[in-house]
């Protein structure tokens, strides 16, 4: 059995590169989510957000070597470190099998923004623009938090390996 280390970023510089690549991905997905939010059909943006966010989380986890399958390939000692670091940084989606329920729980934390986004669709053009802006910033913020959580988990693993 391999150690699983070949799946993880291997240095601080490499972690920074993966982090920036993932942040670009977050911005692209946030822009897509904002575009859908501008469509004046209530509810379509929530379905789209869940789908886009689920895909984003899976891609970010994979980029950092932190999908559920990748973490399972780590030696038990490092697997525990990964899970403990994930909990300590609040990364509830790091190293987990991503389900719709999990994404809904995360999006529920941004519930006020989602309600504001839906309510703003009642007002014609200005409401659509506001809805798109709220959607972009909420999606981007949640995505950035996940990228940062993944980077911190990998930094903890790298520090533990070098001890």
mmCIF file with all atom_site columns, C-alpha atoms in Angstrom:
data_model
loop_
_atom_site.group_PDB
_atom_site.id
_atom_site.type_symbol
_atom_site.label_atom_id
_atom_site.label_alt_id
_atom_site.label_comp_id
_atom_site.label_asym_id
_atom_site.label_entity_id
_atom_site.label_seq_id
_atom_site.pdbx_PDB_ins_code
_atom_site.Cartn_x
_atom_site.Cartn_y
_atom_site.Cartn_z
_atom_site.occupancy
_atom_site.B_iso_or_equiv
_atom_site.pdbx_formal_charge
_atom_site.auth_seq_id
_atom_site.auth_comp_id
_atom_site.auth_asym_id
_atom_site.auth_atom_id
_atom_site.pdbx_PDB_model_num
ATOM 1   C CA . UNK A 1 1   ? 0.000   0.000  0.000   1.00 0.00 ? 1   UNK A CA 1
ATOM 2   C CA . UNK A 1 2   ? 1.334   3.446  -0.875  1.00 0.00 ? 2   UNK A CA 1
ATOM 3   C CA . UNK A 1 3   ? 1.517   6.201  1.714   1.00 0.00 ? 3   UNK A CA 1
ATOM 4   C CA . UNK A 1 4   ? -0.850  8.601  -0.066  1.00 0.00 ? 4   UNK A CA 1
ATOM 5   C CA . UNK A 1 5   ? 1.679   11.453 0.103   1.00 0.00 ? 5   UNK A CA 1
ATOM 6   C CA . UNK A 1 6   ? 2.037   11.615 -3.668  1.00 0.00 ? 6   UNK A CA 1
ATOM 7   C CA . UNK A 1 7   ? -1.501  13.038 -3.768  1.00 0.00 ? 7   UNK A CA 1
ATOM 8   C CA . UNK A 1 8   ? -0.748  15.998 -1.483  1.00 0.00 ? 8   UNK A CA 1
ATOM 9   C CA . UNK A 1 9   ? 0.995   19.283 -2.243  1.00 0.00 ? 9   UNK A CA 1
ATOM 10  C CA . UNK A 1 10  ? 4.594   18.646 -1.172  1.00 0.00 ? 10  UNK A CA 1
ATOM 11  C CA . UNK A 1 11  ? 5.889   22.083 -0.126  1.00 0.00 ? 11  UNK A CA 1
ATOM 12  C CA . UNK A 1 12  ? 4.746   25.490 1.100   1.00 0.00 ? 12  UNK A CA 1
ATOM 13  C CA . UNK A 1 13  ? 5.249   26.909 -2.391  1.00 0.00 ? 13  UNK A CA 1
ATOM 14  C CA . UNK A 1 14  ? 3.227   24.095 -3.915  1.00 0.00 ? 14  UNK A CA 1
ATOM 15  C CA . UNK A 1 15  ? 0.439   24.635 -1.362  1.00 0.00 ? 15  UNK A CA 1
ATOM 16  C CA . UNK A 1 16  ? 0.377   28.337 -2.299  1.00 0.00 ? 16  UNK A CA 1
ATOM 17  C CA . UNK A 1 17  ? 0.141   27.455 -6.018  1.00 0.00 ? 17  UNK A CA 1
ATOM 18  C CA . UNK A 1 18  ? -2.719  25.014 -5.441  1.00 0.00 ? 18  UNK A CA 1
ATOM 19  C CA . UNK A 1 19  ? -4.450  27.554 -3.175  1.00 0.00 ? 19  UNK A CA 1
ATOM 20  C CA . UNK A 1 20  ? -4.296  30.284 -5.824  1.00 0.00 ? 20  UNK A CA 1
ATOM 21  C CA . UNK A 1 21  ? -5.452  27.900 -8.580  1.00 0.00 ? 21  UNK A CA 1
ATOM 22  C CA . UNK A 1 22  ? -8.417  26.899 -6.415  1.00 0.00 ? 22  UNK A CA 1
ATOM 23  C CA . UNK A 1 23  ? -9.256  30.522 -5.593  1.00 0.00 ? 23  UNK A CA 1
ATOM 24  C CA . UNK A 1 24  ? -9.417  31.240 -9.352  1.00 0.00 ? 24  UNK A CA 1
ATOM 25  C CA . UNK A 1 25  ? -11.766 28.264 -9.697  1.00 0.00 ? 25  UNK A CA 1
ATOM 26  C CA . UNK A 1 26  ? -13.928 29.669 -6.876  1.00 0.00 ? 26  UNK A CA 1
ATOM 27  C CA . UNK A 1 27  ? -14.164 33.055 -8.629  1.00 0.00 ? 27  UNK A CA 1
ATOM 28  C CA . UNK A 1 28  ? -15.174 31.416 -11.931 1.00 0.00 ? 28  UNK A CA 1
ATOM 29  C CA . UNK A 1 29  ? -17.852 29.321 -10.239 1.00 0.00 ? 29  UNK A CA 1
ATOM 30  C CA . UNK A 1 30  ? -19.081 32.331 -8.236  1.00 0.00 ? 30  UNK A CA 1
ATOM 31  C CA . UNK A 1 31  ? -19.463 34.258 -11.499 1.00 0.00 ? 31  UNK A CA 1
ATOM 32  C CA . UNK A 1 32  ? -21.481 31.377 -12.968 1.00 0.00 ? 32  UNK A CA 1
ATOM 33  C CA . UNK A 1 33  ? -23.650 31.290 -9.841  1.00 0.00 ? 33  UNK A CA 1
ATOM 34  C CA . UNK A 1 34  ? -24.163 35.051 -10.090 1.00 0.00 ? 34  UNK A CA 1
ATOM 35  C CA . UNK A 1 35  ? -25.228 34.720 -13.716 1.00 0.00 ? 35  UNK A CA 1
ATOM 36  C CA . UNK A 1 36  ? -27.863 32.184 -12.771 1.00 0.00 ? 36  UNK A CA 1
ATOM 37  C CA . UNK A 1 37  ? -28.960 34.404 -9.851  1.00 0.00 ? 37  UNK A CA 1
ATOM 38  C CA . UNK A 1 38  ? -29.763 37.161 -12.314 1.00 0.00 ? 38  UNK A CA 1
ATOM 39  C CA . UNK A 1 39  ? -32.377 34.938 -13.976 1.00 0.00 ? 39  UNK A CA 1
ATOM 40  C CA . UNK A 1 40  ? -35.759 36.095 -12.605 1.00 0.00 ? 40  UNK A CA 1
ATOM 41  C CA . UNK A 1 41  ? -37.046 32.594 -11.851 1.00 0.00 ? 41  UNK A CA 1
ATOM 42  C CA . UNK A 1 42  ? -37.248 32.017 -8.079  1.00 0.00 ? 42  UNK A CA 1
ATOM 43  C CA . UNK A 1 43  ? -35.479 28.864 -6.897  1.00 0.00 ? 43  UNK A CA 1
ATOM 44  C CA . UNK A 1 44  ? -33.393 28.143 -9.996  1.00 0.00 ? 44  UNK A CA 1
ATOM 45  C CA . UNK A 1 45  ? -30.359 29.805 -8.448  1.00 0.00 ? 45  UNK A CA 1
ATOM 46  C CA . UNK A 1 46  ? -30.508 27.656 -5.303  1.00 0.00 ? 46  UNK A CA 1
ATOM 47  C CA . UNK A 1 47  ? -30.520 24.455 -7.352  1.00 0.00 ? 47  UNK A CA 1
ATOM 48  C CA . UNK A 1 48  ? -27.673 25.821 -9.457  1.00 0.00 ? 48  UNK A CA 1
ATOM 49  C CA . UNK A 1 49  ? -25.707 26.970 -6.393  1.00 0.00 ? 49  UNK A CA 1
ATOM 50  C CA . UNK A 1 50  ? -25.937 23.521 -4.793  1.00 0.00 ? 50  UNK A CA 1
ATOM 51  C CA . UNK A 1 51  ? -24.767 21.800 -7.976  1.00 0.00 ? 51  UNK A CA 1
ATOM 52  C CA . UNK A 1 52  ? -21.933 24.268 -8.636  1.00 0.00 ? 52  UNK A CA 1
ATOM 53  C CA . UNK A 1 53  ? -20.825 24.266 -5.009  1.00 0.00 ? 53  UNK A CA 1
ATOM 54  C CA . UNK A 1 54  ? -20.843 20.474 -4.752  1.00 0.00 ? 54  UNK A CA 1
ATOM 55  C CA . UNK A 1 55  ? -18.623 20.246 -7.839  1.00 0.00 ? 55  UNK A CA 1
ATOM 56  C CA . UNK A 1 56  ? -16.371 23.023 -6.530  1.00 0.00 ? 56  UNK A CA 1
ATOM 57  C CA . UNK A 1 57  ? -15.837 21.333 -3.154  1.00 0.00 ? 57  UNK A CA 1
ATOM 58  C CA . UNK A 1 58  ? -14.980 18.031 -4.819  1.00 0.00 ? 58  UNK A CA 1
ATOM 59  C CA . UNK A 1 59  ? -12.485 19.710 -7.165  1.00 0.00 ? 59  UNK A CA 1
ATOM 60  C CA . UNK A 1 60  ? -10.835 21.728 -4.385  1.00 0.00 ? 60  UNK A CA 1
ATOM 61  C CA . UNK A 1 61  ? -10.559 18.670 -2.149  1.00 0.00 ? 61  UNK A CA 1
ATOM 62  C CA . UNK A 1 62  ? -8.998  16.706 -5.032  1.00 0.00 ? 62  UNK A CA 1
ATOM 63  C CA . UNK A 1 63  ? -6.533  19.510 -5.833  1.00 0.00 ? 63  UNK A CA 1
ATOM 64  C CA . UNK A 1 64  ? -5.281  19.433 -2.235  1.00 0.00 ? 64  UNK A CA 1
ATOM 65  C CA . UNK A 1 65  ? -5.304  15.622 -2.057  1.00 0.00 ? 65  UNK A CA 1
ATOM 66  C CA . UNK A 1 66  ? -8.112  15.716 0.497   1.00 0.00 ? 66  UNK A CA 1
ATOM 67  C CA . UNK A 1 67  ? -11.039 13.797 -0.975  1.00 0.00 ? 67  UNK A CA 1
ATOM 68  C CA . UNK A 1 68  ? -12.441 11.092 1.266   1.00 0.00 ? 68  UNK A CA 1
ATOM 69  C CA . UNK A 1 69  ? -10.718 8.423  -0.852  1.00 0.00 ? 69  UNK A CA 1
ATOM 70  C CA . UNK A 1 70  ? -7.394  10.282 -0.865  1.00 0.00 ? 70  UNK A CA 1
ATOM 71  C CA . UNK A 1 71  ? -7.402  10.777 2.911   1.00 0.00 ? 71  UNK A CA 1
ATOM 72  C CA . UNK A 1 72  ? -8.205  7.092  3.395   1.00 0.00 ? 72  UNK A CA 1
ATOM 73  C CA . UNK A 1 73  ? -4.988  6.240  1.509   1.00 0.00 ? 73  UNK A CA 1
ATOM 74  C CA . UNK A 1 74  ? -2.871  8.072  4.101   1.00 0.00 ? 74  UNK A CA 1
ATOM 75  C CA . UNK A 1 75  ? -1.196  6.139  6.865   1.00 0.00 ? 75  UNK A CA 1
ATOM 76  C CA . UNK A 1 76  ? -3.456  6.006  9.950   1.00 0.00 ? 76  UNK A CA 1
ATOM 77  C CA . UNK A 1 77  ? -1.302  8.485  11.900  1.00 0.00 ? 77  UNK A CA 1
ATOM 78  C CA . UNK A 1 78  ? -1.546  11.090 9.134   1.00 0.00 ? 78  UNK A CA 1
ATOM 79  C CA . UNK A 1 79  ? -5.210  10.333 8.489   1.00 0.00 ? 79  UNK A CA 1
ATOM 80  C CA . UNK A 1 80  ? -5.919  11.283 12.132  1.00 0.00 ? 80  UNK A CA 1
ATOM 81  C CA . UNK A 1 81  ? -3.880  14.462 11.760  1.00 0.00 ? 81  UNK A CA 1
ATOM 82  C CA . UNK A 1 82  ? -5.858  15.348 8.622   1.00 0.00 ? 82  UNK A CA 1
ATOM 83  C CA . UNK A 1 83  ? -9.198  14.845 10.368  1.00 0.00 ? 83  UNK A CA 1
ATOM 84  C CA . UNK A 1 84  ? -8.101  16.697 13.521  1.00 0.00 ? 84  UNK A CA 1
ATOM 85  C CA . UNK A 1 85  ? -6.747  19.607 11.480  1.00 0.00 ? 85  UNK A CA 1
ATOM 86  C CA . UNK A 1 86  ? -9.953  19.688 9.455   1.00 0.00 ? 86  UNK A CA 1
ATOM 87  C CA . UNK A 1 87  ? -12.040 19.956 12.611  1.00 0.00 ? 87  UNK A CA 1
ATOM 88  C CA . UNK A 1 88  ? -9.759  22.593 14.143  1.00 0.00 ? 88  UNK A CA 1
ATOM 89  C CA . UNK A 1 89  ? -10.004 24.896 11.099  1.00 0.00 ? 89  UNK A CA 1
ATOM 90  C CA . UNK A 1 90  ? -13.742 24.389 10.727  1.00 0.00 ? 90  UNK A CA 1
ATOM 91  C CA . UNK A 1 91  ? -13.390 22.611 7.406   1.00 0.00 ? 91  UNK A CA 1
ATOM 92  C CA . UNK A 1 92  ? -16.548 20.530 7.584   1.00 0.00 ? 92  UNK A CA 1
ATOM 93  C CA . UNK A 1 93  ? -16.175 19.560 3.910   1.00 0.00 ? 93  UNK A CA 1
ATOM 94  C CA . UNK A 1 94  ? -12.480 18.659 3.971   1.00 0.00 ? 94  UNK A CA 1
ATOM 95  C CA . UNK A 1 95  ? -11.867 14.952 3.440   1.00 0.00 ? 95  UNK A CA 1
ATOM 96  C CA . UNK A 1 96  ? -15.563 14.142 3.435   1.00 0.00 ? 96  UNK A CA 1
ATOM 97  C CA . UNK A 1 97  ? -17.799 12.478 0.914   1.00 0.00 ? 97  UNK A CA 1
ATOM 98  C CA . UNK A 1 98  ? -19.740 15.474 -0.390  1.00 0.00 ? 98  UNK A CA 1
ATOM 99  C CA . UNK A 1 99  ? -23.505 15.024 -0.259  1.00 0.00 ? 99  UNK A CA 1
ATOM 100 C CA . UNK A 1 100 ? -26.338 17.409 -1.030  1.00 0.00 ? 100 UNK A CA 1
ATOM 101 C CA . UNK A 1 101 ? -27.328 17.392 2.649   1.00 0.00 ? 101 UNK A CA 1
ATOM 102 C CA . UNK A 1 102 ? -23.846 18.530 3.632   1.00 0.00 ? 102 UNK A CA 1
ATOM 103 C CA . UNK A 1 103 ? -23.914 21.326 1.045   1.00 0.00 ? 103 UNK A CA 1
ATOM 104 C CA . UNK A 1 104 ? -27.401 22.395 2.166   1.00 0.00 ? 104 UNK A CA 1
ATOM 105 C CA . UNK A 1 105 ? -26.139 22.621 5.766   1.00 0.00 ? 105 UNK A CA 1
ATOM 106 C CA . UNK A 1 106 ? -23.283 24.832 4.662   1.00 0.00 ? 106 UNK A CA 1
ATOM 107 C CA . UNK A 1 107 ? -25.504 27.021 2.503   1.00 0.00 ? 107 UNK A CA 1
ATOM 108 C CA . UNK A 1 108 ? -27.982 27.282 5.382   1.00 0.00 ? 108 UNK A CA 1
ATOM 109 C CA . UNK A 1 109 ? -25.255 29.093 7.314   1.00 0.00 ? 109 UNK A CA 1
ATOM 110 C CA . UNK A 1 110 ? -25.560 31.759 4.629   1.00 0.00 ? 110 UNK A CA 1
ATOM 111 C CA . UNK A 1 111 ? -29.349 31.653 4.891   1.00 0.00 ? 111 UNK A CA 1
ATOM 112 C CA . UNK A 1 112 ? -29.867 35.373 5.401   1.00 0.00 ? 112 UNK A CA 1
ATOM 113 C CA . UNK A 1 113 ? -27.965 36.113 2.225   1.00 0.00 ? 113 UNK A CA 1
ATOM 114 C CA . UNK A 1 114 ? -29.994 33.503 0.336   1.00 0.00 ? 114 UNK A CA 1
ATOM 115 C CA . UNK A 1 115 ? -33.270 34.972 1.627   1.00 0.00 ? 115 UNK A CA 1
ATOM 116 C CA . UNK A 1 116 ? -32.118 38.457 0.639   1.00 0.00 ? 116 UNK A CA 1
ATOM 117 C CA . UNK A 1 117 ? -31.134 37.130 -2.759  1.00 0.00 ? 117 UNK A CA 1
ATOM 118 C CA . UNK A 1 118 ? -34.580 35.564 -3.282  1.00 0.00 ? 118 UNK A CA 1
ATOM 119 C CA . UNK A 1 119 ? -36.424 38.625 -1.965  1.00 0.00 ? 119 UNK A CA 1
ATOM 120 C CA . UNK A 1 120 ? -34.469 40.945 -4.214  1.00 0.00 ? 120 UNK A CA 1
ATOM 121 C CA . UNK A 1 121 ? -35.830 39.127 -7.266  1.00 0.00 ? 121 UNK A CA 1
ATOM 122 C CA . UNK A 1 122 ? -39.244 40.646 -6.581  1.00 0.00 ? 122 UNK A CA 1
ATOM 123 C CA . UNK A 1 123 ? -37.925 44.062 -7.589  1.00 0.00 ? 123 UNK A CA 1
ATOM 124 C CA . UNK A 1 124 ? -37.353 43.968 -11.365 1.00 0.00 ? 124 UNK A CA 1
ATOM 125 C CA . UNK A 1 125 ? -33.938 44.869 -12.859 1.00 0.00 ? 125 UNK A CA 1
ATOM 126 C CA . UNK A 1 126 ? -32.310 46.327 -9.743  1.00 0.00 ? 126 UNK A CA 1
ATOM 127 C CA . UNK A 1 127 ? -33.371 43.238 -7.794  1.00 0.00 ? 127 UNK A CA 1
ATOM 128 C CA . UNK A 1 128 ? -31.783 40.934 -10.351 1.00 0.00 ? 128 UNK A CA 1
ATOM 129 C CA . UNK A 1 129 ? -28.508 42.836 -10.197 1.00 0.00 ? 129 UNK A CA 1
ATOM 130 C CA . UNK A 1 130 ? -28.565 42.827 -6.386  1.00 0.00 ? 130 UNK A CA 1
ATOM 131 C CA . UNK A 1 131 ? -29.406 39.124 -6.360  1.00 0.00 ? 131 UNK A CA 1
ATOM 132 C CA . UNK A 1 132 ? -26.474 38.360 -8.674  1.00 0.00 ? 132 UNK A CA 1
ATOM 133 C CA . UNK A 1 133 ? -24.085 40.449 -6.548  1.00 0.00 ? 133 UNK A CA 1
ATOM 134 C CA . UNK A 1 134 ? -25.210 38.836 -3.293  1.00 0.00 ? 134 UNK A CA 1
ATOM 135 C CA . UNK A 1 135 ? -24.928 35.400 -4.908  1.00 0.00 ? 135 UNK A CA 1
ATOM 136 C CA . UNK A 1 136 ? -21.414 36.084 -6.197  1.00 0.00 ? 136 UNK A CA 1
ATOM 137 C CA . UNK A 1 137 ? -20.064 37.360 -2.891  1.00 0.00 ? 137 UNK A CA 1
ATOM 138 C CA . UNK A 1 138 ? -21.704 34.654 -0.767  1.00 0.00 ? 138 UNK A CA 1
ATOM 139 C CA . UNK A 1 139 ? -20.520 31.851 -3.073  1.00 0.00 ? 139 UNK A CA 1
ATOM 140 C CA . UNK A 1 140 ? -17.016 33.329 -3.273  1.00 0.00 ? 140 UNK A CA 1
ATOM 141 C CA . UNK A 1 141 ? -16.752 33.764 0.491   1.00 0.00 ? 141 UNK A CA 1
ATOM 142 C CA . UNK A 1 142 ? -17.814 30.189 1.263   1.00 0.00 ? 142 UNK A CA 1
ATOM 143 C CA . UNK A 1 143 ? -15.516 28.873 -1.477  1.00 0.00 ? 143 UNK A CA 1
ATOM 144 C CA . UNK A 1 144 ? -12.532 30.868 -0.213  1.00 0.00 ? 144 UNK A CA 1
ATOM 145 C CA . UNK A 1 145 ? -13.133 29.595 3.327   1.00 0.00 ? 145 UNK A CA 1
ATOM 146 C CA . UNK A 1 146 ? -13.040 26.025 2.064   1.00 0.00 ? 146 UNK A CA 1
ATOM 147 C CA . UNK A 1 147 ? -9.841  26.609 0.053   1.00 0.00 ? 147 UNK A CA 1
ATOM 148 C CA . UNK A 1 148 ? -8.173  28.152 3.106   1.00 0.00 ? 148 UNK A CA 1
ATOM 149 C CA . UNK A 1 149 ? -9.312  25.246 5.299   1.00 0.00 ? 149 UNK A CA 1
ATOM 150 C CA . UNK A 1 150 ? -7.836  22.736 2.837   1.00 0.00 ? 150 UNK A CA 1
ATOM 151 C CA . UNK A 1 151 ? -4.558  24.664 2.675   1.00 0.00 ? 151 UNK A CA 1
ATOM 152 C CA . UNK A 1 152 ? -4.310  24.676 6.486   1.00 0.00 ? 152 UNK A CA 1
ATOM 153 C CA . UNK A 1 153 ? -4.988  20.944 6.707   1.00 0.00 ? 153 UNK A CA 1
ATOM 154 C CA . UNK A 1 154 ? -2.256  20.195 4.159   1.00 0.00 ? 154 UNK A CA 1
ATOM 155 C CA . UNK A 1 155 ? 0.139   22.555 5.979   1.00 0.00 ? 155 UNK A CA 1
ATOM 156 C CA . UNK A 1 156 ? -0.523  20.615 9.201   1.00 0.00 ? 156 UNK A CA 1
ATOM 157 C CA . UNK A 1 157 ? 0.144   17.330 7.412   1.00 0.00 ? 157 UNK A CA 1
ATOM 158 C CA . UNK A 1 158 ? 3.340   18.670 5.879   1.00 0.00 ? 158 UNK A CA 1
ATOM 159 C CA . UNK A 1 159 ? 4.517   19.941 9.293   1.00 0.00 ? 159 UNK A CA 1
ATOM 160 C CA . UNK A 1 160 ? 3.741   16.544 10.876  1.00 0.00 ? 160 UNK A CA 1
ATOM 161 C CA . UNK A 1 161 ? 5.643   14.714 8.129   1.00 0.00 ? 161 UNK A CA 1
ATOM 162 C CA . UNK A 1 162 ? 8.700   16.943 8.589   1.00 0.00 ? 162 UNK A CA 1
ATOM 163 C CA . UNK A 1 163 ? 8.812   16.466 12.388  1.00 0.00 ? 163 UNK A CA 1
#
